[in-house]
């Protein structure tokens, strides 16, 4: 599960997760607003042979009251034993 905290006037849109160190396709990141400024996404990642897989997530956002838009980009790593 991934949790995002935003200012109240920022709305997140559904995003995606993609593999950096190995191509894994594009995994949808479906966001749910759970409170003002709090968002959650459940995430199931595919297994791969890379013991330290690097991922990148992108989440589009927009300002509730004007036309400002942007994309939040983040990276993370999963490790297998």
Tab-separated table of C-alpha atoms in Angstrom:
chain	number	residue	atom	x	y	z
A	1	UNK	CA	0.000	0.000	0.000
A	2	UNK	CA	1.229	3.472	-0.861
A	3	UNK	CA	-0.054	6.544	0.976
A	4	UNK	CA	0.211	10.086	-0.397
A	5	UNK	CA	-0.293	13.290	1.590
A	6	UNK	CA	-1.131	16.438	-0.375
A	7	UNK	CA	-2.339	19.958	0.326
A	8	UNK	CA	-6.162	20.046	0.496
A	9	UNK	CA	-6.438	21.874	-2.833
A	10	UNK	CA	-4.474	19.221	-4.772
A	11	UNK	CA	-6.336	16.342	-6.420
A	12	UNK	CA	-4.450	13.224	-7.492
A	13	UNK	CA	-5.341	11.219	-10.575
A	14	UNK	CA	-4.654	7.550	-11.280
A	15	UNK	CA	-1.044	6.899	-12.178
A	16	UNK	CA	1.258	4.040	-13.086
A	17	UNK	CA	4.294	2.097	-11.911
A	18	UNK	CA	6.992	0.991	-14.364
A	19	UNK	CA	10.174	-1.004	-13.970
A	20	UNK	CA	13.465	0.889	-14.343
A	21	UNK	CA	16.024	-1.884	-14.032
A	22	UNK	CA	13.901	-4.346	-16.041
A	23	UNK	CA	10.892	-3.907	-18.320
A	24	UNK	CA	7.768	-5.040	-16.449
A	25	UNK	CA	5.105	-3.258	-18.461
A	26	UNK	CA	2.967	-0.511	-16.990
A	27	UNK	CA	1.132	-1.312	-13.753
A	28	UNK	CA	-1.919	0.881	-13.028
A	29	UNK	CA	-1.851	2.827	-9.776
A	30	UNK	CA	-5.477	3.348	-8.764
A	31	UNK	CA	-5.774	6.058	-6.132
A	32	UNK	CA	-8.541	6.480	-3.581
A	33	UNK	CA	-9.003	9.612	-1.499
A	34	UNK	CA	-9.434	8.503	2.122
A	35	UNK	CA	-9.528	11.976	3.731
A	36	UNK	CA	-8.804	15.571	2.755
A	37	UNK	CA	-5.222	15.548	1.536
A	38	UNK	CA	-4.818	11.771	2.080
A	39	UNK	CA	-4.728	9.254	-0.769
A	40	UNK	CA	-4.022	5.527	-0.895
A	41	UNK	CA	-3.212	3.005	-3.591
A	42	UNK	CA	-3.020	-0.760	-3.230
A	43	UNK	CA	-0.184	-2.152	-5.267
A	44	UNK	CA	0.716	-5.637	-6.462
A	45	UNK	CA	4.040	-5.860	-8.248
A	46	UNK	CA	5.074	-8.690	-10.528
A	47	UNK	CA	7.937	-10.967	-9.539
A	48	UNK	CA	11.118	-10.662	-11.513
A	49	UNK	CA	14.609	-12.114	-11.546
A	50	UNK	CA	16.307	-8.851	-10.473
A	51	UNK	CA	17.075	-9.181	-6.728
A	52	UNK	CA	17.042	-5.373	-6.334
A	53	UNK	CA	14.355	-4.209	-8.724
A	54	UNK	CA	14.086	-0.452	-9.259
A	55	UNK	CA	10.675	1.068	-10.004
A	56	UNK	CA	9.299	4.461	-10.965
A	57	UNK	CA	5.837	5.751	-10.210
A	58	UNK	CA	4.090	8.675	-11.860
A	59	UNK	CA	0.935	10.298	-10.508
A	60	UNK	CA	-0.702	13.213	-12.343
A	61	UNK	CA	-2.198	15.921	-10.141
A	62	UNK	CA	-4.234	19.078	-10.575
A	63	UNK	CA	-5.119	22.061	-8.451
A	64	UNK	CA	-8.763	22.052	-7.400
A	65	UNK	CA	-9.333	25.784	-8.029
A	66	UNK	CA	-7.279	26.680	-11.104
A	67	UNK	CA	-5.736	25.100	-14.176
A	68	UNK	CA	-2.359	24.217	-12.641
A	69	UNK	CA	-1.402	20.600	-13.385
A	70	UNK	CA	1.681	18.523	-12.789
A	71	UNK	CA	3.067	15.027	-12.347
A	72	UNK	CA	4.531	13.610	-9.147
A	73	UNK	CA	7.381	11.192	-9.976
A	74	UNK	CA	8.940	8.878	-7.394
A	75	UNK	CA	11.308	5.925	-7.406
A	76	UNK	CA	11.647	2.960	-5.068
A	77	UNK	CA	13.353	-0.408	-4.847
A	78	UNK	CA	12.133	-3.892	-3.947
A	79	UNK	CA	14.484	-6.597	-2.727
A	80	UNK	CA	14.129	-10.351	-2.813
A	81	UNK	CA	15.910	-12.805	-0.569
